Amino acid sequence: MNQVLSILSICATANFLAACNAPAEQLADVAHKTQFVMDPHSYARPEEAVTTHLDLDIHVDMKQHRITGTATYDLKRQSGDSVIFDTYGLTIDKVVLGDGMPAAFTLGAKDSILGQALRVALPPGADKVSIAYSTGPEAKALQWLLPAQTGDKQFPFLFTQGEAILTRSWIPIQDSPGIRITYNARVTVPKELMAAMSATNPQERSTDGVYSFKMDQRIPSYLIALAVGDIHFKATGSRTGVYAERGMVDTAAWELADMEKMVEAAEKLYGPYRWGRYDVIVLPPSFPFGGMENPCLTFATPTIIAGDRSLTSLVAHELAHSWSGNLVTNATWDDFWLNEGFTVYFEHRITEALYGKDYNDMTSLLGYQDLLGTIAEIDSGKHPEDTALHLHLAGRDPDDGMTDVAYEKGYAFLRVIEGKVGRPKFDAFLRGYFDHFAFRSITTDTFKTYITKELLEPANVALNMDEWIDRPGIPSNILIPVSDKFTKVDSVLAQWEKGTPAKDLATQGWGTFEWMHFLRHLPAGLKEAQMDQLDAAFRFTDSSNSEILAAWLEQCVKNDHAKAWPKLEEFLTTVGRRKFLVPLYGELKATPKGRALAMRIYAKARGNYHSVSVGTLDQMLAWKDSKPPVAF
Ligand code: BES
Ligand code: ZN
């Protein structure tokens, strides 16, 4: 049920159009009223007082690992005598009102997931508050890297990760995806470093270490992001470019050469890119995700730099979020599939336009395999209801519900609709959907009502929408992807199983996806000699492609192939991408010997991981040590 608390008319000004190149009439809809829904993961009460703009002024102390500064907010008030922010581990020094007068404030009880509510008392008419604060040692969004933990090993590095509810650990904020703000920031960093944010960005160093940023489109809090380090820029086109550490920037620019074409393909599908520039920052290897769609500046893992441009569909995914997610946003984390399911669909449409149908059939089938694995895993756990698209995460860490279901079941659902109405109608619908809900946050119910009225009824199409959205499991009308290329891989695998030596197999011309499919489908219980034979023929252990290496290492663990342990240890202690860590540690912990190895490596590696990976792995490995992680 859509728990609408109240309706506020916001976004009456037009300054959010500034960085935008879309015709004005397409944007007229943004002046629509915003409905605030109950978000179980935020203390904020936007129906009483809601923030509309943030002016952030912070100092980044790379030695003390602390951010100190002020967050000044413009408020829109409706009722009540206070405004509530979310905080996590912040020290609040002082709160003043627009007129400079101190304001009374209280911090509520600590909740291990939600943090603490900061309630600021507001006299009648007060519409500005300024909060002086500093971050704590356990700021979950932040990862502070010592020089040794970076690619170049020369300078320290800091990056933030806001999604889902971590922004509150570095900015006091109304931290709900249903609340949107514009922001300006002034960030002071050590002179030898550069700062970049999810906003307009510098391309060169300033002389004094002070950087100014502007995001004049209304975004949810989880999209506010900051990176500080020895960052350099290189253009890949007129609107696109890459940031990275000095030693990585040329390599990254080569690898991501298709970015400009991706933006063009995306615009051709679903309308103008509305955020000005599209850049990617390639972060040090501990970044916990493949990518994060911070507006104007996608944050990415260096594990996509394979040397052959084969893993750049990740950029297509994060770029697609510039429409699904950043323009039209899930109103609560229960609606996460609206962000990710639509984005996977859009990502596939971009890569199909650029790389063709075979490519797409392969990635769709890999995704379907992931979905089956995830559903089996969820079904054997405590929350089998998490295989529904629409989640119910109240009382839980939203991160726990963010699985492949949102991505791949969401994608499969949209493919079913596309199949029923045909591509032209579905494309027109999506284009209209992005325009209609642009710069708004919506619930699953809003989507249901909209698609029924705008697409299903006019096309006279029957759809088992509730089964797809609200029930667990996979509905029987899923369209299972078929890939001719993978059928060929299957027959090569069969030949190997029948005794053809690995070096004589017909693997010429295979790319990353064929190898992933091959590795995922090796038979169980391989002998040492068979593993040796495969590695001698295909040099998996030496692969510089992270997807191939990770899939191979998983097989090594399953088959107790001890020769790969040095590589496994090197991988697990340098790469912090959760998607790779979880299956590897998961396989390791399945046997007593593997578990011992896992614990030894984890003790050494834990200090290199971001809090989101640490959170998942501590739980998985029942890690007991309460000492703060030590970096090596
Ligand atoms: N928005 C997500 C990352 C995310 C999800 C952060 C949940 C926090 C909570 C991002 O767009 C994403 O989906 N990244 C994927 C890559 C993609 C190609 C599927 C990843 O990191 O693996
Ligand atoms: Zn995504």
XYZ file of C-alpha atoms and ligand atoms in Angstrom:
655
model
C 0.000 0.000 0.000
C 1.180 3.465 -0.785
C 1.297 5.262 2.552
C 0.955 8.819 1.426
C 1.362 11.077 4.406
C 0.820 14.394 2.802
C 1.239 16.253 -0.407
C 3.550 19.198 -0.726
C 4.037 21.304 -3.743
C 7.753 21.743 -4.138
C 10.183 22.427 -6.892
C 8.459 25.576 -8.002
C 11.655 27.246 -9.110
C 13.295 26.614 -12.428
C 16.959 26.688 -11.478
C 17.143 22.903 -11.834
C 17.012 23.355 -15.573
C 20.376 25.079 -15.692
C 22.626 22.165 -16.640
C 20.048 20.685 -18.882
C 19.806 20.546 -22.617
C 16.286 19.183 -22.945
C 13.535 21.280 -24.495
C 11.585 23.069 -21.799
C 8.198 21.547 -22.607
C 9.500 18.074 -21.832
C 10.407 19.253 -18.396
C 7.213 21.046 -17.560
C 6.153 18.013 -15.592
C 8.795 18.433 -12.923
C 6.626 21.060 -11.326
C 4.236 18.258 -10.366
C 3.454 17.820 -6.738
C 5.718 15.517 -4.807
C 4.171 12.944 -2.545
C 6.150 12.055 0.501
C 5.802 8.457 1.439
C 6.652 6.870 4.737
C 10.286 5.761 4.521
C 11.119 3.259 7.264
C 14.825 3.982 6.846
C 14.798 7.680 7.650
C 13.890 9.673 10.754
C 12.990 12.694 8.619
C 9.435 14.046 8.608
C 9.353 15.856 5.283
C 5.621 16.483 5.555
C 6.474 18.864 8.426
C 9.754 20.407 7.286
C 11.706 19.373 4.217
C 15.115 20.464 2.994
C 15.274 21.849 -0.548
C 18.890 22.976 -0.886
C 22.216 22.230 0.812
C 25.285 24.442 1.050
C 28.119 22.264 2.228
C 31.394 23.751 3.434
C 33.868 21.094 4.598
C 37.526 20.446 5.350
C 38.847 16.988 4.595
C 41.557 15.936 7.023
C 43.398 13.099 5.296
C 45.624 12.498 8.335
C 43.011 12.393 11.093
C 40.482 10.738 8.784
C 37.855 13.303 9.595
C 35.557 15.662 7.725
C 34.653 18.854 9.572
C 32.413 21.659 8.425
C 28.925 23.028 8.103
C 25.809 21.859 6.299
C 23.451 24.770 5.694
C 19.939 23.954 4.506
C 17.044 25.851 2.974
C 13.803 24.519 4.381
C 10.236 24.322 3.230
C 7.931 24.081 6.199
C 4.385 22.874 6.394
C 3.648 22.192 10.026
C 5.339 21.489 13.358
C 8.078 23.298 15.223
C 11.148 21.317 14.274
C 13.080 19.733 11.447
C 14.576 16.253 11.683
C 17.797 15.042 10.073
C 19.435 11.650 9.930
C 22.922 11.270 11.388
C 25.227 8.322 11.975
C 28.214 8.738 14.299
C 28.422 12.504 13.716
C 29.443 14.999 16.390
C 27.148 17.996 16.212
C 28.937 21.088 17.477
C 26.400 23.807 16.950
C 23.205 24.593 15.047
C 22.278 28.133 14.046
C 19.300 29.585 12.204
C 19.349 31.834 9.152
C 19.567 34.919 11.345
C 22.660 33.559 13.101
C 20.806 32.778 16.317
C 21.668 29.424 17.936
C 18.972 26.771 17.660
C 18.160 24.147 20.291
C 18.798 20.603 19.111
C 18.663 17.063 20.440
C 20.155 13.792 19.250
C 17.906 10.771 19.661
C 18.731 7.215 20.702
C 21.307 5.323 18.633
C 20.052 2.656 16.288
C 22.705 0.387 14.782
C 21.127 0.616 11.319
C 19.473 4.029 11.222
C 21.838 6.048 13.413
C 20.424 8.966 15.389
C 17.720 11.505 14.667
C 18.880 15.116 14.966
C 15.916 17.276 15.875
C 16.366 21.030 15.515
C 13.794 23.319 17.130
C 12.442 25.944 14.714
C 10.762 29.194 15.710
C 7.877 30.268 13.461
C 9.115 31.451 10.066
C 12.652 30.007 10.377
C 13.558 28.573 6.994
C 17.327 28.064 7.167
C 19.524 25.991 9.484
C 23.260 25.622 9.589
C 24.749 22.576 11.307
C 28.424 22.559 12.351
C 29.604 18.974 12.628
C 32.404 16.471 12.250
C 32.433 12.841 11.189
C 33.256 9.970 13.525
C 35.809 7.170 13.219
C 33.156 4.682 12.084
C 31.727 6.799 9.262
C 30.286 4.011 7.125
C 30.203 5.960 3.863
C 33.863 6.863 3.966
C 36.859 4.826 3.033
C 40.158 6.448 3.891
C 43.037 4.810 2.062
C 46.677 4.990 3.004
C 49.028 5.556 0.072
C 49.881 1.815 0.118
C 46.225 0.974 -0.524
C 45.949 3.049 -3.709
C 46.953 2.176 -7.248
C 49.937 4.535 -7.365
C 50.915 4.123 -3.685
C 52.030 7.766 -3.435
C 49.160 9.707 -1.883
C 46.226 8.990 0.416
C 42.741 8.697 -1.061
C 39.194 9.153 0.207
C 35.948 8.133 -1.440
C 32.342 8.074 -0.233
C 29.560 5.581 -0.934
C 26.090 6.895 -0.110
C 23.640 4.238 -1.303
C 21.611 3.093 0.461
C 21.603 4.954 3.797
C 25.223 5.873 4.381
C 25.267 9.581 3.455
C 24.098 10.360 6.994
C 27.485 9.160 8.251
C 29.298 12.078 6.586
C 26.602 14.768 6.279
C 23.684 15.430 8.649
C 20.856 15.060 6.123
C 17.287 13.991 5.480
C 18.540 10.708 4.134
C 15.583 9.317 2.231
C 15.460 8.715 -1.535
C 12.012 10.325 -1.507
C 13.509 13.725 -0.609
C 15.393 15.661 -3.281
C 17.706 18.640 -2.918
C 20.068 20.761 -4.961
C 23.517 21.351 -3.503
C 26.579 23.563 -3.630
C 29.776 22.494 -1.939
C 33.073 24.091 -0.992
C 35.603 21.402 -0.177
C 39.089 22.067 1.209
C 41.678 19.324 0.747
C 45.489 19.145 1.050
C 47.011 21.217 -1.765
C 48.643 18.251 -3.512
C 45.266 16.488 -3.916
C 42.166 17.140 -5.987
C 38.497 16.695 -5.076
C 35.640 15.533 -7.315
C 31.924 15.252 -6.577
C 28.592 14.175 -8.064
C 28.259 17.674 -9.541
C 30.056 20.057 -11.898
C 33.718 19.109 -11.538
C 37.135 20.708 -11.904
C 39.427 19.271 -14.570
C 42.568 20.752 -13.079
C 44.100 21.254 -9.663
C 43.412 24.454 -7.751
C 46.393 26.244 -6.219
C 44.986 26.391 -2.699
C 43.262 23.008 -2.314
C 39.808 24.612 -2.335
C 37.214 23.266 -4.794
C 33.678 24.450 -5.495
C 30.873 22.264 -6.784
C 27.348 22.854 -7.986
C 24.524 20.385 -8.454
C 21.530 22.400 -9.543
C 19.284 19.461 -10.349
C 17.273 18.043 -7.484
C 18.776 14.731 -6.368
C 18.218 12.301 -3.507
C 20.802 12.240 -0.701
C 22.320 8.873 -1.596
C 23.703 10.449 -4.772
C 25.882 13.017 -2.997
C 29.427 11.752 -3.384
C 33.010 12.889 -2.927
C 36.418 11.557 -3.947
C 39.761 13.067 -2.904
C 43.172 11.934 -4.102
C 45.883 12.344 -6.681
C 43.191 12.558 -9.313
C 43.777 13.485 -12.952
C 41.374 14.007 -15.846
C 41.415 12.886 -19.459
C 38.663 13.581 -21.999
C 37.110 10.750 -24.009
C 34.771 13.025 -25.974
C 33.194 16.437 -25.817
C 30.815 15.569 -22.983
C 32.640 12.593 -21.471
C 35.914 11.850 -19.739
C 37.663 9.876 -17.035
C 39.222 10.761 -13.713
C 41.695 8.403 -12.085
C 44.938 8.288 -10.200
C 47.835 9.500 -12.338
C 49.089 6.000 -13.207
C 45.654 4.815 -14.322
C 44.203 7.733 -16.228
C 45.526 6.956 -19.735
C 44.713 3.251 -19.464
C 41.225 4.065 -18.198
C 40.598 6.570 -20.993
C 41.572 3.922 -23.570
C 39.369 1.277 -21.978
C 36.355 3.585 -21.742
C 36.700 5.068 -25.211
C 33.066 4.213 -26.050
C 31.562 6.490 -23.404
C 30.571 9.248 -25.802
C 28.875 6.705 -28.099
C 27.052 5.246 -25.117
C 25.611 8.638 -24.186
C 24.472 9.136 -27.779
C 22.875 5.670 -27.919
C 21.112 6.267 -24.607
C 19.741 9.625 -25.734
C 18.452 8.107 -28.951
C 16.491 5.589 -26.922
C 14.960 7.565 -24.084
C 15.585 11.264 -24.534
C 18.184 13.873 -23.675
C 20.879 13.336 -21.080
C 19.943 15.958 -18.509
C 23.055 16.268 -16.365
C 25.521 18.238 -18.489
C 28.748 16.190 -18.504
C 29.077 12.442 -18.022
C 32.409 11.426 -16.503
C 33.657 8.291 -14.767
C 36.157 8.173 -11.932
C 38.120 4.949 -11.715
C 38.801 4.456 -8.016
C 41.398 2.407 -6.139
C 40.671 -1.360 -6.017
C 38.923 -1.389 -2.641
C 35.798 0.297 -4.066
C 33.050 -2.099 -2.913
C 30.910 -1.981 -6.065
C 31.393 -2.379 -9.756
C 29.997 1.071 -10.194
C 27.901 3.701 -8.476
C 25.766 6.072 -10.500
C 26.712 9.341 -8.791
C 25.275 12.054 -11.062
C 27.718 13.617 -13.544
C 30.445 11.329 -12.173
C 30.022 7.552 -12.024
C 32.304 5.959 -9.424
C 33.853 2.755 -10.776
C 36.056 -0.124 -9.732
C 39.380 -0.544 -11.536
C 38.424 -4.216 -12.047
C 36.558 -3.146 -15.204
C 39.863 -2.170 -16.769
C 40.482 -5.513 -18.480
C 42.761 -4.256 -21.239
C 40.347 -5.302 -24.003
C 37.334 -3.044 -23.398
C 35.245 -6.138 -22.639
C 33.804 -5.060 -19.285
C 32.545 -1.620 -20.190
C 28.865 -2.619 -20.113
C 29.177 -1.540 -16.494
C 29.488 2.021 -17.745
C 26.359 1.521 -19.857
C 24.609 0.437 -16.654
C 25.713 3.409 -14.578
C 24.978 5.793 -17.449
C 21.478 4.330 -17.768
C 20.901 5.304 -14.144
C 21.040 8.924 -15.338
C 17.437 8.189 -16.376
C 16.302 5.247 -14.234
C 17.367 6.024 -10.695
C 18.758 9.533 -10.845
C 15.952 11.150 -12.845
C 13.149 8.818 -11.726
C 14.093 7.505 -8.300
C 12.791 4.787 -6.008
C 10.876 6.584 -3.254
C 11.948 4.041 -0.632
C 14.395 1.135 -0.621
C 11.425 -1.234 -0.846
C 11.072 0.079 -4.410
C 14.729 -0.572 -5.293
C 13.758 -2.644 -8.342
C 12.472 0.546 -9.996
C 16.073 1.785 -9.965
C 17.909 -1.383 -10.868
C 15.456 -3.430 -12.967
C 14.829 -0.512 -15.341
C 18.555 0.208 -15.434
C 19.486 -3.342 -16.406
C 16.881 -3.202 -19.182
C 18.225 0.157 -20.395
C 21.837 -1.057 -20.092
C 21.019 -3.988 -22.387
C 19.429 -1.660 -24.912
C 22.558 0.520 -24.970
C 24.934 -2.419 -25.358
C 22.706 -3.987 -28.001
C 22.858 -0.743 -29.986
C 26.648 -0.635 -29.669
C 27.709 -4.284 -29.709
C 24.820 -6.247 -31.212
C 22.414 -9.025 -30.371
C 24.894 -11.823 -29.653
C 26.531 -9.708 -26.969
C 23.173 -9.029 -25.435
C 21.995 -12.627 -25.547
C 25.125 -13.660 -23.683
C 24.871 -11.020 -20.961
C 21.119 -11.697 -20.584
C 21.787 -15.392 -20.079
C 24.586 -14.737 -17.578
C 22.140 -12.508 -15.702
C 19.483 -15.218 -15.737
C 22.007 -17.691 -14.318
C 22.777 -15.172 -11.565
C 19.066 -14.804 -10.852
C 18.545 -18.548 -10.443
C 21.535 -18.740 -8.084
C 20.336 -15.793 -6.021
C 16.783 -17.123 -5.726
C 18.029 -20.527 -4.573
C 20.192 -18.836 -1.969
C 17.446 -16.526 -0.706
C 15.002 -19.438 -0.559
C 17.301 -21.292 1.791
C 17.652 -18.282 4.103
C 15.539 -16.369 6.615
C 13.775 -14.058 4.158
C 12.327 -15.999 1.213
C 9.961 -13.042 0.682
C 12.976 -11.110 -0.666
C 12.514 -12.775 -4.065
C 9.522 -10.486 -4.714
C 10.331 -7.291 -6.623
C 8.519 -5.085 -4.141
C 10.385 -5.487 -0.852
C 9.417 -4.998 2.797
C 12.621 -3.984 4.500
C 11.343 -2.062 7.534
C 13.437 -2.910 10.582
C 16.246 -4.372 8.469
C 19.350 -2.946 6.874
C 18.156 -2.062 3.355
C 21.449 -3.329 2.023
C 20.355 -6.866 2.937
C 17.470 -6.753 0.470
C 19.489 -5.428 -2.446
C 20.097 -8.575 -4.432
C 20.124 -9.724 -8.040
C 16.345 -10.060 -7.769
C 15.854 -6.304 -8.247
C 18.265 -6.375 -11.196
C 17.534 -9.572 -13.038
C 13.944 -10.335 -12.109
C 13.210 -6.651 -12.708
C 14.869 -6.910 -16.115
C 13.028 -10.144 -16.921
C 9.721 -8.478 -16.010
C 10.348 -5.562 -18.357
C 11.325 -8.006 -21.124
C 7.975 -9.752 -20.645
C 6.131 -6.445 -21.014
C 8.224 -5.548 -24.060
C 7.361 -8.952 -25.548
C 3.640 -8.386 -25.005
C 3.289 -4.851 -26.358
C 6.184 -4.840 -28.829
C 9.325 -2.721 -28.724
C 8.006 0.449 -30.381
C 5.169 0.814 -27.871
C 7.366 -0.106 -24.935
C 10.025 2.396 -25.959
C 7.439 5.145 -26.322
C 6.095 4.241 -22.898
C 9.537 4.360 -21.271
C 10.392 7.644 -22.876
C 7.116 9.070 -21.559
C 7.737 7.537 -18.122
C 11.135 9.213 -17.779
C 9.722 12.562 -18.879
C 6.608 12.321 -16.761
C 8.406 11.436 -13.531
C 11.618 13.373 -14.194
C 13.247 14.634 -10.972
C 10.693 12.793 -8.869
C 10.820 9.820 -6.539
C 8.087 7.234 -7.013
C 6.755 4.082 -5.389
C 5.962 0.736 -6.951
C 2.261 1.584 -6.625
C 2.715 4.773 -8.613
C 4.443 2.745 -11.321
C 1.621 0.190 -11.366
C -1.042 2.850 -11.755
C 0.935 4.653 -14.450
C 1.729 1.627 -16.611
C -1.834 0.354 -16.357
C -3.231 3.632 -17.599
C -0.546 4.593 -20.115
C 0.396 1.239 -21.623
C -1.529 -1.860 -20.610
C -5.075 -0.540 -20.974
C -4.518 1.315 -24.272
C -2.678 -1.707 -25.722
C -5.363 -3.981 -24.320
C -2.782 -6.272 -22.812
C -3.277 -8.662 -19.920
C -0.312 -8.892 -17.593
C 0.256 -10.845 -14.366
C 1.754 -7.716 -12.813
C 0.972 -8.551 -9.189
C 2.548 -11.967 -9.543
C 5.737 -10.396 -10.898
C 5.875 -7.566 -8.397
C 4.427 -8.827 -5.159
C 4.959 -12.561 -5.138
C 8.178 -14.447 -4.545
C 9.856 -16.601 -7.189
C 9.857 -16.473 -10.967
C 6.529 -16.372 -12.823
C 6.117 -18.994 -15.523
C 5.834 -16.480 -18.358
C 9.491 -15.422 -18.007
C 11.305 -15.360 -21.359
C 14.431 -17.405 -20.751
C 17.301 -15.891 -22.729
C 18.892 -18.029 -25.440
C 22.435 -17.514 -26.688
C 23.785 -19.281 -29.784
C 27.305 -18.440 -28.673
C 26.749 -20.180 -25.343
C 25.248 -23.226 -27.074
C 28.594 -23.525 -28.857
C 30.434 -23.170 -25.548
C 28.280 -25.979 -24.159
C 29.350 -28.304 -26.961
C 33.027 -27.428 -26.447
C 32.593 -28.223 -22.760
C 31.012 -31.557 -23.653
C 34.002 -32.383 -25.850
C 36.389 -31.642 -23.025
C 34.376 -33.840 -20.705
C 34.601 -36.619 -23.308
C 38.388 -36.382 -23.296
C 39.510 -33.806 -25.894
C 42.582 -32.119 -24.366
C 41.961 -28.505 -23.358
C 44.544 -27.141 -25.786
C 42.693 -28.756 -28.711
C 39.296 -27.253 -27.921
C 37.769 -24.812 -30.420
C 37.916 -21.700 -28.238
C 39.322 -19.326 -30.858
C 37.579 -15.982 -30.886
C 36.018 -16.383 -27.459
C 35.515 -13.238 -25.443
C 34.981 -12.646 -21.728
C 31.383 -13.882 -21.682
C 32.090 -17.213 -23.385
C 34.866 -17.818 -20.865
C 32.595 -16.916 -17.972
C 29.970 -19.348 -19.222
C 32.632 -22.029 -19.726
C 34.051 -21.572 -16.228
C 30.634 -21.451 -14.580
C 29.696 -24.780 -16.165
C 32.765 -26.882 -15.519
C 31.708 -30.213 -14.050
C 32.008 -30.730 -10.297
C 34.840 -32.677 -8.664
C 37.691 -31.875 -11.051
C 41.011 -33.581 -10.400
C 44.305 -31.781 -9.924
C 45.501 -32.922 -13.365
C 42.378 -31.538 -15.044
C 42.751 -28.174 -13.341
C 46.423 -28.106 -14.353
C 45.501 -28.929 -17.916
C 42.928 -26.115 -18.112
C 45.279 -23.565 -16.613
C 48.179 -24.610 -18.846
C 45.985 -24.244 -21.938
C 44.138 -21.042 -21.044
C 46.340 -19.277 -18.430
C 43.373 -18.418 -16.204
C 45.501 -17.775 -13.112
C 47.399 -15.105 -15.023
C 44.269 -13.486 -16.464
C 44.133 -9.720 -16.157
C 40.380 -9.904 -16.690
C 38.782 -9.745 -13.230
C 35.591 -11.566 -14.236
C 37.513 -14.492 -15.726
C 39.967 -14.579 -12.841
C 37.201 -14.483 -10.219
C 35.228 -17.270 -11.960
C 38.416 -19.369 -12.206
C 39.371 -18.793 -8.564
C 35.886 -19.914 -7.547
C 36.505 -23.187 -9.373
C 39.917 -23.469 -7.726
C 38.305 -23.217 -4.300
C 35.560 -25.704 -5.205
C 38.158 -28.185 -6.473
C 40.749 -27.532 -3.765
C 43.337 -26.419 -6.325
C 46.017 -25.229 -3.918
C 48.353 -23.970 -6.638
C 46.052 -20.998 -7.012
C 46.180 -19.963 -3.334
C 48.850 -17.250 -3.791
C 46.743 -15.677 -6.550
C 43.591 -16.063 -4.486
C 45.229 -14.340 -1.552
C 46.564 -11.539 -3.726
C 43.102 -11.016 -5.262
C 41.258 -11.060 -1.939
C 43.676 -8.668 -0.279
C 43.664 -6.088 -3.070
C 40.165 -6.157 -4.565
C 37.299 -4.928 -2.385
C 34.433 -5.438 -4.862
C 31.762 -7.256 -2.893
C 30.386 -9.117 -5.893
C 33.727 -10.963 -6.201
C 34.434 -11.352 -2.492
C 31.140 -12.931 -1.470
C 31.242 -16.005 -3.757
C 34.935 -16.610 -3.047
C 34.654 -16.426 0.730
C 31.328 -18.289 0.440
C 32.982 -21.233 -1.324
C 35.947 -21.150 1.035
C 33.845 -21.397 4.153
C 32.117 -24.562 2.884
C 34.933 -26.835 4.108
C 36.934 -26.741 7.383
C 40.229 -26.346 5.520
C 38.826 -23.620 3.289
C 37.314 -21.872 6.264
C 40.673 -21.711 8.007
C 42.199 -20.193 4.879
C 39.298 -17.739 4.587
C 39.748 -16.549 8.159
C 43.501 -16.147 7.732
C 43.096 -14.114 4.540
C 40.164 -12.115 5.902
C 42.111 -11.111 9.013
C 44.725 -9.634 6.712
C 42.377 -8.203 4.092
C 39.587 -6.765 6.238
C 41.401 -3.476 6.779
C 41.448 -2.967 3.021
C 37.701 -3.300 2.532
C 35.030 -0.599 2.619
C 32.406 -0.870 5.382
C 29.759 -2.271 3.011
C 31.943 -5.244 2.150
C 33.054 -5.605 5.781
C 29.404 -5.588 6.916
C 28.469 -8.437 4.566
C 31.592 -10.509 5.197
C 31.612 -10.114 8.993
C 28.127 -11.593 8.962
C 28.973 -14.331 6.468
C 32.114 -15.444 8.255
C 30.713 -14.845 11.763
C 33.692 -12.547 12.377
C 33.962 -11.840 16.095
C 36.872 -9.443 16.406
C 35.552 -6.119 17.618
C 38.861 -4.318 17.169
C 38.757 -1.679 14.459
C 40.167 -3.013 11.201
C 43.876 -2.358 10.738
C 45.159 -1.510 7.306
C 48.403 -3.075 6.209
N 23.491 1.408 -7.585
C 24.260 0.247 -7.762
C 25.249 -0.012 -6.663
C 24.616 -0.202 -5.297
C 23.580 -1.071 -5.124
C 25.099 0.485 -4.221
C 23.013 -1.233 -3.865
C 24.535 0.331 -2.962
C 23.485 -0.522 -2.791
C 25.009 0.257 -9.098
O 24.327 0.897 -10.114
C 25.170 -1.158 -9.548
O 24.180 -1.772 -9.774
N 26.390 -1.641 -9.671
C 26.676 -2.991 -10.102
C 27.131 -3.015 -11.520
C 26.141 -3.371 -12.539
C 26.784 -3.528 -13.905
C 25.167 -4.443 -12.250
C 27.829 -3.523 -9.289
O 28.392 -2.781 -8.501
O 28.186 -4.686 -9.437
Zn 22.634 -0.153 -10.796
